[in-house]
mmCIF file of C-alpha atoms and ligand atoms in Angstrom:
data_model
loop_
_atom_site.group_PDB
_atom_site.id
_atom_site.type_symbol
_atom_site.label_atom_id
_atom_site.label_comp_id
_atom_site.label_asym_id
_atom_site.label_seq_id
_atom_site.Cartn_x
_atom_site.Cartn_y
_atom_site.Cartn_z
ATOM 1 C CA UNK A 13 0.000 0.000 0.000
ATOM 2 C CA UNK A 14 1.531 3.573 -0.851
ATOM 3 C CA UNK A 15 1.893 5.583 1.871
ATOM 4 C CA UNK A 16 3.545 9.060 1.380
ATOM 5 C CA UNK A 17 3.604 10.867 -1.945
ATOM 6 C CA UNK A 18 3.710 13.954 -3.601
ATOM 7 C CA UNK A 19 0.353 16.097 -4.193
ATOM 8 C CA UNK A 20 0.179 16.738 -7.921
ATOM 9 C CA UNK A 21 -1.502 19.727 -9.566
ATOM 10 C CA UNK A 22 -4.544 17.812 -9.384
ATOM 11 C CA UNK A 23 -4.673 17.667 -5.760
ATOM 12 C CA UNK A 24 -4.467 13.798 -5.747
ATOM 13 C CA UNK A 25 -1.566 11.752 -5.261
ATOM 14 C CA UNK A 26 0.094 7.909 -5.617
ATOM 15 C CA UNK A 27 -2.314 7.253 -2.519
ATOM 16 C CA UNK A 28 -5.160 8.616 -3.529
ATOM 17 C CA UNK A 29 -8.189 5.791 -3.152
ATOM 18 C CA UNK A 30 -10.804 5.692 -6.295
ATOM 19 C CA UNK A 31 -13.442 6.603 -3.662
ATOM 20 C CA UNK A 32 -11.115 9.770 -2.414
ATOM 21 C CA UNK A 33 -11.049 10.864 -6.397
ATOM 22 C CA UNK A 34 -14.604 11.128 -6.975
ATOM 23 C CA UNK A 35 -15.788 11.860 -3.805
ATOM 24 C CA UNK A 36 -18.692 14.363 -3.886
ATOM 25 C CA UNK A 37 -19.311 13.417 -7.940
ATOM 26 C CA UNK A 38 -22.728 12.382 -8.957
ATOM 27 C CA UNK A 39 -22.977 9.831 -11.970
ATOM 28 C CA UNK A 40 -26.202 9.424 -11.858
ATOM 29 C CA UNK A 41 -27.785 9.756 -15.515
ATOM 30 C CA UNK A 42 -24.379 8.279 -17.015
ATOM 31 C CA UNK A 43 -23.798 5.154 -18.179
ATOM 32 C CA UNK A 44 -20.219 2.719 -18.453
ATOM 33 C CA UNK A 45 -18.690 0.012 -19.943
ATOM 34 C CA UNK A 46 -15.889 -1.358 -17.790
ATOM 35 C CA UNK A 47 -13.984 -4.619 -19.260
ATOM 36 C CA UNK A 48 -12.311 -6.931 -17.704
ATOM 37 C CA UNK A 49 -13.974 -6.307 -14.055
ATOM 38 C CA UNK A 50 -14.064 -10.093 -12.939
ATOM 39 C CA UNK A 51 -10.712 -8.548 -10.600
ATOM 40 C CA UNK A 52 -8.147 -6.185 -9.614
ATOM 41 C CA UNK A 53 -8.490 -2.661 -10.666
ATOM 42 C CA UNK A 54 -11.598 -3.157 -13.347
ATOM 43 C CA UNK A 55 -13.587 -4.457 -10.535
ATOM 44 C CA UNK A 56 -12.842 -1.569 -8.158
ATOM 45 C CA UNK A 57 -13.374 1.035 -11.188
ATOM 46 C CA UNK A 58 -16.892 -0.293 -11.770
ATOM 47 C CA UNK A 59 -17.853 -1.228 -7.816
ATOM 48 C CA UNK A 60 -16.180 3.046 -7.065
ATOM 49 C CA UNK A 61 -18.497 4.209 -10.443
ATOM 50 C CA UNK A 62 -21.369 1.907 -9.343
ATOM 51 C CA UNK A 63 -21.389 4.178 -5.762
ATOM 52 C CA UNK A 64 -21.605 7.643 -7.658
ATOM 53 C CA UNK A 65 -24.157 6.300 -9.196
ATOM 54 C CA UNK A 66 -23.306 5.418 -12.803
ATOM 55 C CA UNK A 67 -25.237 2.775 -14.757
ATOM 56 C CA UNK A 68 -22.097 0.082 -14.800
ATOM 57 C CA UNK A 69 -22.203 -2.731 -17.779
ATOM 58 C CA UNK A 70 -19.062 -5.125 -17.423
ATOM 59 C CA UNK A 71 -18.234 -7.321 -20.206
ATOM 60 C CA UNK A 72 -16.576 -10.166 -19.219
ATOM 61 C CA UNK A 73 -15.752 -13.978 -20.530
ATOM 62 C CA UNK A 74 -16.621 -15.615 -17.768
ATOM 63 C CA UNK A 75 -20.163 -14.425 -17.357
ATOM 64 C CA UNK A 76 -20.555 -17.122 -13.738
ATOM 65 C CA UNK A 77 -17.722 -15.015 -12.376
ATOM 66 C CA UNK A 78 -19.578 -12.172 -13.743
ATOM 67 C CA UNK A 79 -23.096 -12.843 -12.320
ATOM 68 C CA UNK A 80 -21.406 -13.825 -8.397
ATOM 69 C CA UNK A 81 -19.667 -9.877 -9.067
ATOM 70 C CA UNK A 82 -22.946 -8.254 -9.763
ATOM 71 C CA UNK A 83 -24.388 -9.846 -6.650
ATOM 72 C CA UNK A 84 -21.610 -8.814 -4.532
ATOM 73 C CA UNK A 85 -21.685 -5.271 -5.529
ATOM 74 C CA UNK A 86 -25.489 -4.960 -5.019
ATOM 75 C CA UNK A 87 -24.786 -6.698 -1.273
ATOM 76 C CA UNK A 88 -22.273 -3.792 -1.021
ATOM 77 C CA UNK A 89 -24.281 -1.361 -2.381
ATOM 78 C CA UNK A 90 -28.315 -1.342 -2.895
ATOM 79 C CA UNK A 91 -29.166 1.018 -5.344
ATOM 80 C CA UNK A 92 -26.007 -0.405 -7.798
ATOM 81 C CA UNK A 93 -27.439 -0.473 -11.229
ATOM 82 C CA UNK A 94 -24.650 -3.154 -12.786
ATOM 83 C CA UNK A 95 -25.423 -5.634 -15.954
ATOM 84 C CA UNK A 96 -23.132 -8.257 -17.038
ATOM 85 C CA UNK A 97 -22.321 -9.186 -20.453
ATOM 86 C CA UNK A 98 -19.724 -11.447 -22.218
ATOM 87 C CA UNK A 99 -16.892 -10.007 -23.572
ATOM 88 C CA UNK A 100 -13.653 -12.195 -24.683
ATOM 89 C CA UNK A 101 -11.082 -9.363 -25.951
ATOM 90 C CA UNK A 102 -9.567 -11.918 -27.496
ATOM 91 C CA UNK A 103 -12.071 -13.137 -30.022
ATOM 92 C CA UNK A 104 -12.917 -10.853 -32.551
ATOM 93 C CA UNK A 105 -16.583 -12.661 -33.116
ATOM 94 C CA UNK A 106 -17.539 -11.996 -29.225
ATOM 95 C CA UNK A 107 -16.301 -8.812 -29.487
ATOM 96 C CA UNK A 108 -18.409 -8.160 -32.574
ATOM 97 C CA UNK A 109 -21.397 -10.271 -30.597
ATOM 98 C CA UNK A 110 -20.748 -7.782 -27.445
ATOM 99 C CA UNK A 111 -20.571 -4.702 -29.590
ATOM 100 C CA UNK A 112 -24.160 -5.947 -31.394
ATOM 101 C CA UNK A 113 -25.744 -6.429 -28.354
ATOM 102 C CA UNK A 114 -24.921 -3.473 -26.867
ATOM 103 C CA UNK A 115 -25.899 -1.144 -29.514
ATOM 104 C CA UNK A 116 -29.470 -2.827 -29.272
ATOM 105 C CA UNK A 117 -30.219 -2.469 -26.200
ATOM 106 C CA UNK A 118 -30.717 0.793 -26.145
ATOM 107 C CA UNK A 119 -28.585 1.901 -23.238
ATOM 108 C CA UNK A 120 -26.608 5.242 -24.066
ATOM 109 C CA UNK A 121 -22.795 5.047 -23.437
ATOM 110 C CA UNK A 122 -21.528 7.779 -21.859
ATOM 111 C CA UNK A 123 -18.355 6.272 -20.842
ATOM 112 C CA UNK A 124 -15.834 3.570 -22.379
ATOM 113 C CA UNK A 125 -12.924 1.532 -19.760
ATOM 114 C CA UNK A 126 -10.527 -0.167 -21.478
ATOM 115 C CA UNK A 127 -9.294 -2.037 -18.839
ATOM 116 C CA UNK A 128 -8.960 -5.891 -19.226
ATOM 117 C CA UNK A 129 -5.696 -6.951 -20.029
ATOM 118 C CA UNK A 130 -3.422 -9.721 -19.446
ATOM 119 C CA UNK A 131 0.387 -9.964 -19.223
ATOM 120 C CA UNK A 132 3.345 -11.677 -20.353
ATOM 121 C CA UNK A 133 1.803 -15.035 -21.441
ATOM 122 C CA UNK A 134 3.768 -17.825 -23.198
ATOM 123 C CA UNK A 135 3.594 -17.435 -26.534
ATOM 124 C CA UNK A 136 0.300 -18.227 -28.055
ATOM 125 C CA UNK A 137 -2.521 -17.244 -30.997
ATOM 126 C CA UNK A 138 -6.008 -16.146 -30.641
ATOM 127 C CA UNK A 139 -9.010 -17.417 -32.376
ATOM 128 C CA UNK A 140 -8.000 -15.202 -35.108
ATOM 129 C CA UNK A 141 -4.194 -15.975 -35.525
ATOM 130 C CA UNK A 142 -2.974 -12.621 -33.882
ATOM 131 C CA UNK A 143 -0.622 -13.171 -30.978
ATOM 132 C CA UNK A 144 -2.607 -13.072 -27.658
ATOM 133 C CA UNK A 145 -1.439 -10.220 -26.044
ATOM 134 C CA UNK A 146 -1.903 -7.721 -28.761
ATOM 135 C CA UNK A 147 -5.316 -9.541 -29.771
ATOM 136 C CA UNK A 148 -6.883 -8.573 -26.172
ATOM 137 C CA UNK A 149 -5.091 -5.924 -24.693
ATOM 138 C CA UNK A 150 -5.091 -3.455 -28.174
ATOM 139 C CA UNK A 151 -6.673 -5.545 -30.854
ATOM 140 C CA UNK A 152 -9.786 -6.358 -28.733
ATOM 141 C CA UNK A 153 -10.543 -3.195 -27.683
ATOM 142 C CA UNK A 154 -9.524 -1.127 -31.015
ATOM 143 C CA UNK A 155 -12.382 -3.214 -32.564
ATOM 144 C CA UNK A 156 -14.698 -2.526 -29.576
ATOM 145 C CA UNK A 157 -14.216 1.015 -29.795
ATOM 146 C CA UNK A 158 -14.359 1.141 -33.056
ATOM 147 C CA UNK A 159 -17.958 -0.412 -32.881
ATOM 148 C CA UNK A 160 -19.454 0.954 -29.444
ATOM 149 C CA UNK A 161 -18.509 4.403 -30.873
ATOM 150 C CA UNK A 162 -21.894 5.387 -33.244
ATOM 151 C CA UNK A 163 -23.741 5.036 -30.032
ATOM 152 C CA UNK A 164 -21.425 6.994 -27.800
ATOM 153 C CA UNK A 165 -21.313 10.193 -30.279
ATOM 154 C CA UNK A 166 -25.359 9.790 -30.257
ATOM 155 C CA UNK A 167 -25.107 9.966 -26.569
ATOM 156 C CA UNK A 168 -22.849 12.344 -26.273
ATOM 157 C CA UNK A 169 -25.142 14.683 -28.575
ATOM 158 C CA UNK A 170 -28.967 13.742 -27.179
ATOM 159 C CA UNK A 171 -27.315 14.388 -23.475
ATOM 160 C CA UNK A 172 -24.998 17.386 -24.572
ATOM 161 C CA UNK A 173 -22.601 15.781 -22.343
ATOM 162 C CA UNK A 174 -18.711 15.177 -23.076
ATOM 163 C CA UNK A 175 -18.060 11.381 -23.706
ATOM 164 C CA UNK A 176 -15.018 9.708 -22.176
ATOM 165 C CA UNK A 177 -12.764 6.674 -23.523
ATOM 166 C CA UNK A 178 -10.556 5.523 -21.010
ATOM 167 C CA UNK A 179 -7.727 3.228 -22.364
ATOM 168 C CA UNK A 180 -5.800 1.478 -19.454
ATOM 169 C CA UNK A 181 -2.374 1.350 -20.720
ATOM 170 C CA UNK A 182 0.763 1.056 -18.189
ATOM 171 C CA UNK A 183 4.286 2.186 -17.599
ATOM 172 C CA UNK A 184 5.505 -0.491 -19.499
ATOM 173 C CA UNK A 185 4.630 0.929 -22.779
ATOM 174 C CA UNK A 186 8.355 2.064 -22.258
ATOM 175 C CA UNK A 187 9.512 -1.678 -22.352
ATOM 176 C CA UNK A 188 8.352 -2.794 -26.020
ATOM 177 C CA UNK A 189 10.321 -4.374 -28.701
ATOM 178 C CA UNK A 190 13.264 -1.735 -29.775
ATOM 179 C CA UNK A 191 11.312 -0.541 -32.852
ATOM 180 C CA UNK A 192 7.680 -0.216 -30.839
ATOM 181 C CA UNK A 193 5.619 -1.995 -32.492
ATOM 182 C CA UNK A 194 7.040 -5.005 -34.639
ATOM 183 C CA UNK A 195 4.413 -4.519 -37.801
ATOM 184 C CA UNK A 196 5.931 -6.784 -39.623
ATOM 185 C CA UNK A 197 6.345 -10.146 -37.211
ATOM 186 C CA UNK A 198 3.575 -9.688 -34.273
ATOM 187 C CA UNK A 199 2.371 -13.041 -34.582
ATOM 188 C CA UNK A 200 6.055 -14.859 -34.667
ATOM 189 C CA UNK A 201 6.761 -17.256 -31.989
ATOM 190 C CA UNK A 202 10.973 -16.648 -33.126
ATOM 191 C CA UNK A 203 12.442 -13.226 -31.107
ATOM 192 C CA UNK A 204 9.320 -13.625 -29.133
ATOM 193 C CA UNK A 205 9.829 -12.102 -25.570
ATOM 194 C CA UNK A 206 6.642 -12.274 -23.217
ATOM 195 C CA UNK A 207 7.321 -8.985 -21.226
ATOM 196 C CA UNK A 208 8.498 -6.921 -24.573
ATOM 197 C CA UNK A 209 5.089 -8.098 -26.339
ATOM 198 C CA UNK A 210 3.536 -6.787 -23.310
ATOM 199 C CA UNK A 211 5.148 -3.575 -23.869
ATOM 200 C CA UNK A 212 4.468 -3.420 -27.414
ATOM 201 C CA UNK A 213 0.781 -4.100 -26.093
ATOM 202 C CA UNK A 214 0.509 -1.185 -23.822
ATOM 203 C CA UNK A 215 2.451 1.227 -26.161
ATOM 204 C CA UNK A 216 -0.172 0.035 -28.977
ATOM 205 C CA UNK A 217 -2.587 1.459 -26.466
ATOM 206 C CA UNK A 218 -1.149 4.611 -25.844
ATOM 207 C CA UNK A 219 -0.361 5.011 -29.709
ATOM 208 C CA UNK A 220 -4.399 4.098 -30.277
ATOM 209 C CA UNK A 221 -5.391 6.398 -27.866
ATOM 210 C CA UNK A 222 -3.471 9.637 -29.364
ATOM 211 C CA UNK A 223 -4.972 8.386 -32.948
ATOM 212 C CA UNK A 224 -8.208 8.373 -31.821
ATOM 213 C CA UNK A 225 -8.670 11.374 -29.616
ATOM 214 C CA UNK A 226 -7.040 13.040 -32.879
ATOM 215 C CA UNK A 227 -9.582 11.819 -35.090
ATOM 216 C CA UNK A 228 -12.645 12.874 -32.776
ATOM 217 C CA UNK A 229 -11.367 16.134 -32.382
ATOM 218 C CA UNK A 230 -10.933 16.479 -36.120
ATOM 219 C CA UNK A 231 -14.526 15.324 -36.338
ATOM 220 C CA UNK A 232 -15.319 18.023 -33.726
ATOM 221 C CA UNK A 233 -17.178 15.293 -31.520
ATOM 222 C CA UNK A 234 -17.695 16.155 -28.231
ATOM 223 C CA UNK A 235 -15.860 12.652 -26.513
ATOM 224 C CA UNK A 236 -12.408 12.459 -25.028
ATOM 225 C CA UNK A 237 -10.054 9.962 -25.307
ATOM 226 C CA UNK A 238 -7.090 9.399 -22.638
ATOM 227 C CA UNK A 239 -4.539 6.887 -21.711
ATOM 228 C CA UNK A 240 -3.551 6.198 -17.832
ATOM 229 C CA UNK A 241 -0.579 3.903 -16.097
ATOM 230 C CA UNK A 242 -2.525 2.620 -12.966
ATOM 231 C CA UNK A 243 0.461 2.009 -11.154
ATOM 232 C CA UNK A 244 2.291 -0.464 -9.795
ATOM 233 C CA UNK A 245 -0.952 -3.340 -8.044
ATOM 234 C CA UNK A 246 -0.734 -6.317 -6.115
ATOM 235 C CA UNK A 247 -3.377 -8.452 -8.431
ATOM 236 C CA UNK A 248 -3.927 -11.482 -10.844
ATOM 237 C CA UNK A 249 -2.076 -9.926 -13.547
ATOM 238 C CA UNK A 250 1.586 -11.006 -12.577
ATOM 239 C CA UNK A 251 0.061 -14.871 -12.565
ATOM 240 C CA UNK A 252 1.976 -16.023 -15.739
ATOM 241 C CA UNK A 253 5.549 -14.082 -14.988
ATOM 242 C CA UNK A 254 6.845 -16.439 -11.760
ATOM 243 C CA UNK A 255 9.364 -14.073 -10.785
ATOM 244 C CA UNK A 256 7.262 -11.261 -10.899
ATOM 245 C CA UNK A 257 4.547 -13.231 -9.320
ATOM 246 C CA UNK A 258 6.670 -14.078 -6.212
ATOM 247 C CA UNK A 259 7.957 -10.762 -5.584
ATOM 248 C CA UNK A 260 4.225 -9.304 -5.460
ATOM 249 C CA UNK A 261 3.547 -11.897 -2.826
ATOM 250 C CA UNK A 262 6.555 -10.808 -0.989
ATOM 251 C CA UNK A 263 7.158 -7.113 -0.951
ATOM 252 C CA UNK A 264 3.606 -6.201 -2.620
ATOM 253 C CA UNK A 265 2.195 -4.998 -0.005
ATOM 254 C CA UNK A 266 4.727 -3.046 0.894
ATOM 255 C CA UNK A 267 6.044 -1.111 -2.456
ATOM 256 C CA UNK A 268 3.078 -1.259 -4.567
ATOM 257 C CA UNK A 269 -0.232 0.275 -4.410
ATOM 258 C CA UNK A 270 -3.375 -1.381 -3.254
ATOM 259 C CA UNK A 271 -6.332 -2.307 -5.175
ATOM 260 C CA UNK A 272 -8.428 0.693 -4.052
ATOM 261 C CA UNK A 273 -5.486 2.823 -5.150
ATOM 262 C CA UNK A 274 -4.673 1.147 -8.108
ATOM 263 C CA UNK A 275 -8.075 2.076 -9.370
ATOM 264 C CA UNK A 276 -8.043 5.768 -8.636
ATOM 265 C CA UNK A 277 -6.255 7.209 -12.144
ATOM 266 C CA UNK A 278 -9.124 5.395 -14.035
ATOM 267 C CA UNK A 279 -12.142 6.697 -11.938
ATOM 268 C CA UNK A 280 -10.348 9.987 -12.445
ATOM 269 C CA UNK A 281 -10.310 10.019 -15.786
ATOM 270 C CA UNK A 282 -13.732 9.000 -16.297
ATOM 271 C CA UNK A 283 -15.509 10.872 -13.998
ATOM 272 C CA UNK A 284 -13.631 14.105 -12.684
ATOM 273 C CA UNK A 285 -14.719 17.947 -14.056
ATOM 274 C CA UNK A 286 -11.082 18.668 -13.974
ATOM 275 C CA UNK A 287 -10.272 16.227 -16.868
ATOM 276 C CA UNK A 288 -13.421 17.868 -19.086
ATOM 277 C CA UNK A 289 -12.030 19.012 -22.235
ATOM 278 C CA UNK A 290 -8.284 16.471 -21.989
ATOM 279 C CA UNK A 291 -7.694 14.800 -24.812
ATOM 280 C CA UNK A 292 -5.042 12.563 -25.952
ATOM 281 C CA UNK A 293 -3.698 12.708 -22.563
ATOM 282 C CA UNK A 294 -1.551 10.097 -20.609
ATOM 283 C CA UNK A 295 -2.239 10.326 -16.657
ATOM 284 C CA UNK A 296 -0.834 8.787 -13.943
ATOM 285 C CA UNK A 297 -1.648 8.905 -9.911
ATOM 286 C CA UNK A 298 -4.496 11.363 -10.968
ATOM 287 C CA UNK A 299 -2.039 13.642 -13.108
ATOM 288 C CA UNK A 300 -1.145 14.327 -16.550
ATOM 289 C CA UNK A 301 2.253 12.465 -17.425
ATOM 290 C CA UNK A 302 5.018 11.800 -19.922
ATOM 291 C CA UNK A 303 4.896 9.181 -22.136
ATOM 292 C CA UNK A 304 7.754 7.224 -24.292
ATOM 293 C CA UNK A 305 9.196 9.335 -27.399
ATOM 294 C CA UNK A 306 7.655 6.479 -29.267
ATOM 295 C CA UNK A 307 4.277 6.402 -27.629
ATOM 296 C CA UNK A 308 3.934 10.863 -28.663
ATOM 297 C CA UNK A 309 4.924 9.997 -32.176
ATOM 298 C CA UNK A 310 1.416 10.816 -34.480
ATOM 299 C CA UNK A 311 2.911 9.009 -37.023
ATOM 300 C CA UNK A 312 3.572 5.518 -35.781
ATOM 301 C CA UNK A 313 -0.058 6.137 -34.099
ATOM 302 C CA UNK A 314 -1.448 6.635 -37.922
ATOM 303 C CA UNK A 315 0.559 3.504 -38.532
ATOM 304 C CA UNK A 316 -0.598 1.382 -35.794
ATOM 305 C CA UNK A 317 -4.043 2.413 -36.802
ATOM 306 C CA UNK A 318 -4.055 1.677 -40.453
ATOM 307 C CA UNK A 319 -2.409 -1.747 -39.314
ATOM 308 C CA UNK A 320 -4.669 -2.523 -36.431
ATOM 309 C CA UNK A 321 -7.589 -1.686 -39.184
ATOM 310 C CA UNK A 322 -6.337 -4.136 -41.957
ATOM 311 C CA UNK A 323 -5.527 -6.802 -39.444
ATOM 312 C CA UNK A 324 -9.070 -6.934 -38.148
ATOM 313 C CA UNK A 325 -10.819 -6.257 -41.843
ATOM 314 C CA UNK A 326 -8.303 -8.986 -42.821
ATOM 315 C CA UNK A 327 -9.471 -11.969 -40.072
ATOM 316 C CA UNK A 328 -13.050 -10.930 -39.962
ATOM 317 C CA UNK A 329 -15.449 -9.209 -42.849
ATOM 318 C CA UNK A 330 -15.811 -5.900 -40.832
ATOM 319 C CA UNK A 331 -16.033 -2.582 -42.245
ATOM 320 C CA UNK A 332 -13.171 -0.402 -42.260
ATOM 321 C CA UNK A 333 -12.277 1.764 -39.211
HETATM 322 N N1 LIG B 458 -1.561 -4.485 -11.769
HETATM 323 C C1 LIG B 458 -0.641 -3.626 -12.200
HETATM 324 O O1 LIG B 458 0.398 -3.385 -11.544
HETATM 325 C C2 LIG B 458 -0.836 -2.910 -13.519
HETATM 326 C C3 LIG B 458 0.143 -1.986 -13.912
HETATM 327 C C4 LIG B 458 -0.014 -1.322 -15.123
HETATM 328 C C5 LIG B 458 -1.131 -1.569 -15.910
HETATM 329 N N2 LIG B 458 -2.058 -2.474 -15.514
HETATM 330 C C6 LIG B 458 -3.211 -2.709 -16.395
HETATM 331 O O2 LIG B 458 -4.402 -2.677 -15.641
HETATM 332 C C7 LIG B 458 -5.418 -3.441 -16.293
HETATM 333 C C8 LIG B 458 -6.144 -4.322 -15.289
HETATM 334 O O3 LIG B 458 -5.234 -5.260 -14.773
HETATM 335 P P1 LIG B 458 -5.251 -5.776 -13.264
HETATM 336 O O4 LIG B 458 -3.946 -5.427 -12.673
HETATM 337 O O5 LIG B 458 -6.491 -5.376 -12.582
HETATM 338 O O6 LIG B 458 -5.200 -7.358 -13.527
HETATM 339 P P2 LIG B 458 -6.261 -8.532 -13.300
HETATM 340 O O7 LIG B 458 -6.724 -8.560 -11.891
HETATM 341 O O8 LIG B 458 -5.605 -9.744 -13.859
HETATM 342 O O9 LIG B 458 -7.488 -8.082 -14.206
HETATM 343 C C9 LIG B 458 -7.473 -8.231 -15.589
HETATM 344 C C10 LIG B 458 -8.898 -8.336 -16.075
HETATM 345 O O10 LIG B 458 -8.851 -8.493 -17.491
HETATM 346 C C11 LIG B 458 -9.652 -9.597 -17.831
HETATM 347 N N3 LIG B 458 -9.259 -10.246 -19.066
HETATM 348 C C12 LIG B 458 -8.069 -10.825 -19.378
HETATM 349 N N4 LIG B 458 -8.144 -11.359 -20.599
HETATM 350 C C13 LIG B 458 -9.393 -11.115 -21.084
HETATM 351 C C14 LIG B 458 -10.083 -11.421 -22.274
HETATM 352 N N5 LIG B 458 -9.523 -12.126 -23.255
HETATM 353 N N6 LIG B 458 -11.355 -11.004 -22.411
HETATM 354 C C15 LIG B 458 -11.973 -10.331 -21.427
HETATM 355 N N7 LIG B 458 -11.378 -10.009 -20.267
HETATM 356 C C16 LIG B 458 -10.102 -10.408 -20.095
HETATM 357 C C17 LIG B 458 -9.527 -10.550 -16.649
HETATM 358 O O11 LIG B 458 -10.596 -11.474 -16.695
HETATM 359 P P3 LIG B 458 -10.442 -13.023 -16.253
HETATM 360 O O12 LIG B 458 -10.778 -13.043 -14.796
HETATM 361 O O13 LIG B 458 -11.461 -13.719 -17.107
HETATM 362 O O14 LIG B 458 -9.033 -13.424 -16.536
HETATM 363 C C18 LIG B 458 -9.624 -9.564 -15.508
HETATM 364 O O15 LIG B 458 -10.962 -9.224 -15.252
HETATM 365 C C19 LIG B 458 -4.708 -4.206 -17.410
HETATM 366 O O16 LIG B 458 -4.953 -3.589 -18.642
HETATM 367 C C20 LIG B 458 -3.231 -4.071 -17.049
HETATM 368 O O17 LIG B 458 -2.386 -4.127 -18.186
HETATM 369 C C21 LIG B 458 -1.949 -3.140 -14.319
#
């Protein structure tokens, strides 16, 4: 758990709690996806957005895991208005399924949490041939973005209210591959490295997120879109790395933030005044931040985008992005 830290211009610091961050904020009226909120920091971002009030859906894959979360946030809080919905980031088809369903609903999407993500697996293809980091943690949601986004700029319009995307990216967007992202051998098992690919994942979110808060504002839309590094959490992510796995367990508690913490930079972003108007912006512990030379550069973002837009028009007959 952090302890002491610096206040940033913000107000908030490394300690600041999600609760802390959007304490006095009323979401009532709004409505979120969060993904990937079976654990950790997703499930704290929609349980802390749940409390101010926000209409929460969570799209998960494991919709059992999913239905014993809703419970436990309505046994924690009442008047939570959650709904569950599967969501594998790693298939394009449920992604496309998820997207569908949504749109038909006829919920309006105020707010968009990138959040699932999963970390330095062994080498391994999705569904759709595209290596399994990259598939869920940018692939997934550069497809579900792509498709939840009709709905969010009708929102955004019928409630004359600013619309949020909120990519969850990390620090190690600084750790990719030496040339960022490796366009031309992402799905090779040979020069694979499971915590570089993770890089390259969370760099490719970064990258996605400057693209696409470039193209709303070019479209003069009225939604943001930001990129955050959570900080450093105690949680299931570090299950596949066994070095970094047994260190958490160690000195976790000690060094790194808690989950309450850990989920304060995203509740931030997607529900405090002072972020109204930030776009293309990188935060971290509730403050603007610096990114990578390679994560600012608009035109490996272009590139990324072009790629990530071929790639999924290439495995599955989608329109273009
Ligand atoms: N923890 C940290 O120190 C840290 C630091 C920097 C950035 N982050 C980022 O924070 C985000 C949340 O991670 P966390 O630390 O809270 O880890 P976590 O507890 O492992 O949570 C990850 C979530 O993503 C979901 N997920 C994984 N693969 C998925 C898929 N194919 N489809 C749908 N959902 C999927 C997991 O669902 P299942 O339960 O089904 O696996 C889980 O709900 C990630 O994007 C991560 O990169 C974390």
């Amino acid at each position: 758990m952090q302890l002491f830290s610096k206040k940033g211009p913000s107000g908030f610091t490394s300690s600041s709690t999600a609760e802390e961050v959007t304490q006095g904020i009323d979401g009532s009226g709004l409505t979120a996806i969060v993904t990937g909120a079976t654990s950790g920091i997703g499930a704290e971002t929609a349980r802390v957005l749940a409390l101010r009030g926000v209409h929460v859906v969570v799209g998960i894959r494991d919709i059992k895991a999913g239905g014993e979360i809703k419970e436990a946030m309505i046994r924690d809080n009442s008047k939570a208005k959650i709904d569950v919905m599967e969501l594998d980031l790693s298939s394009l088809e449920s992604v496309r399924n998820f997207s569908k369903q949504f749109n038909s609903c006829g919920l309006p999407l105020n707010i968009l949490i990138n959040n699932a993500g999963t970390m330095a697996t062994p080498f391994k293809l999705s569904k759709d041939n595209i290596e399994l980091q990259f598939a869920t943690n940018h692939i997934g949601h550069f497809l579900l973005t792509n498709l939840l986004l009709d709905t969010m700029k009708q929102t955004a319009t019928e409630h004359r209210k600013e619309g949020r995307i909120v990519n969850v990216s990390s620090r190690r967007h600084r750790f990719s591959y030496p040339e960022g992202i490796q366009f031309k051998k992402i799905n090779e098992k040979s020069g694979y490295n499971s915590m570089s690919a993770y890089g390259q994942s969370k760099l490719a979110n970064v990258l996605h997120t400057n693209e696409l808060a470039r193209r709303l504002k070019e479209e003069g839309v009225d939604i943001t879109a930001n990129s955050l590094h959570p900080g450093l959490i105690a949680t299931n992510l570090f299950r596949h790395h066994s070095l970094f796995n047994g260190l958490v367990g160690l000195i976790g508690k000690y060094v790194m933030k808690n989950i309450q913490q850990g989920a304060a930079t995203t509740c931030y972003v997607a529900l405090h005044p002072q972020v109204k108007g930030m776009s293309g912006c990188y935060f971290a512990d509730c403050n603007v931040a610096e990114t990578s030379l390679q994560a600012s550069d608009p035109d490996l973002a272009r590139k990324l985008w072009d790629y990530s837009s071929d790639l999924v028009q290439s495995r599955f007959q989608v329109p273009k992005c």
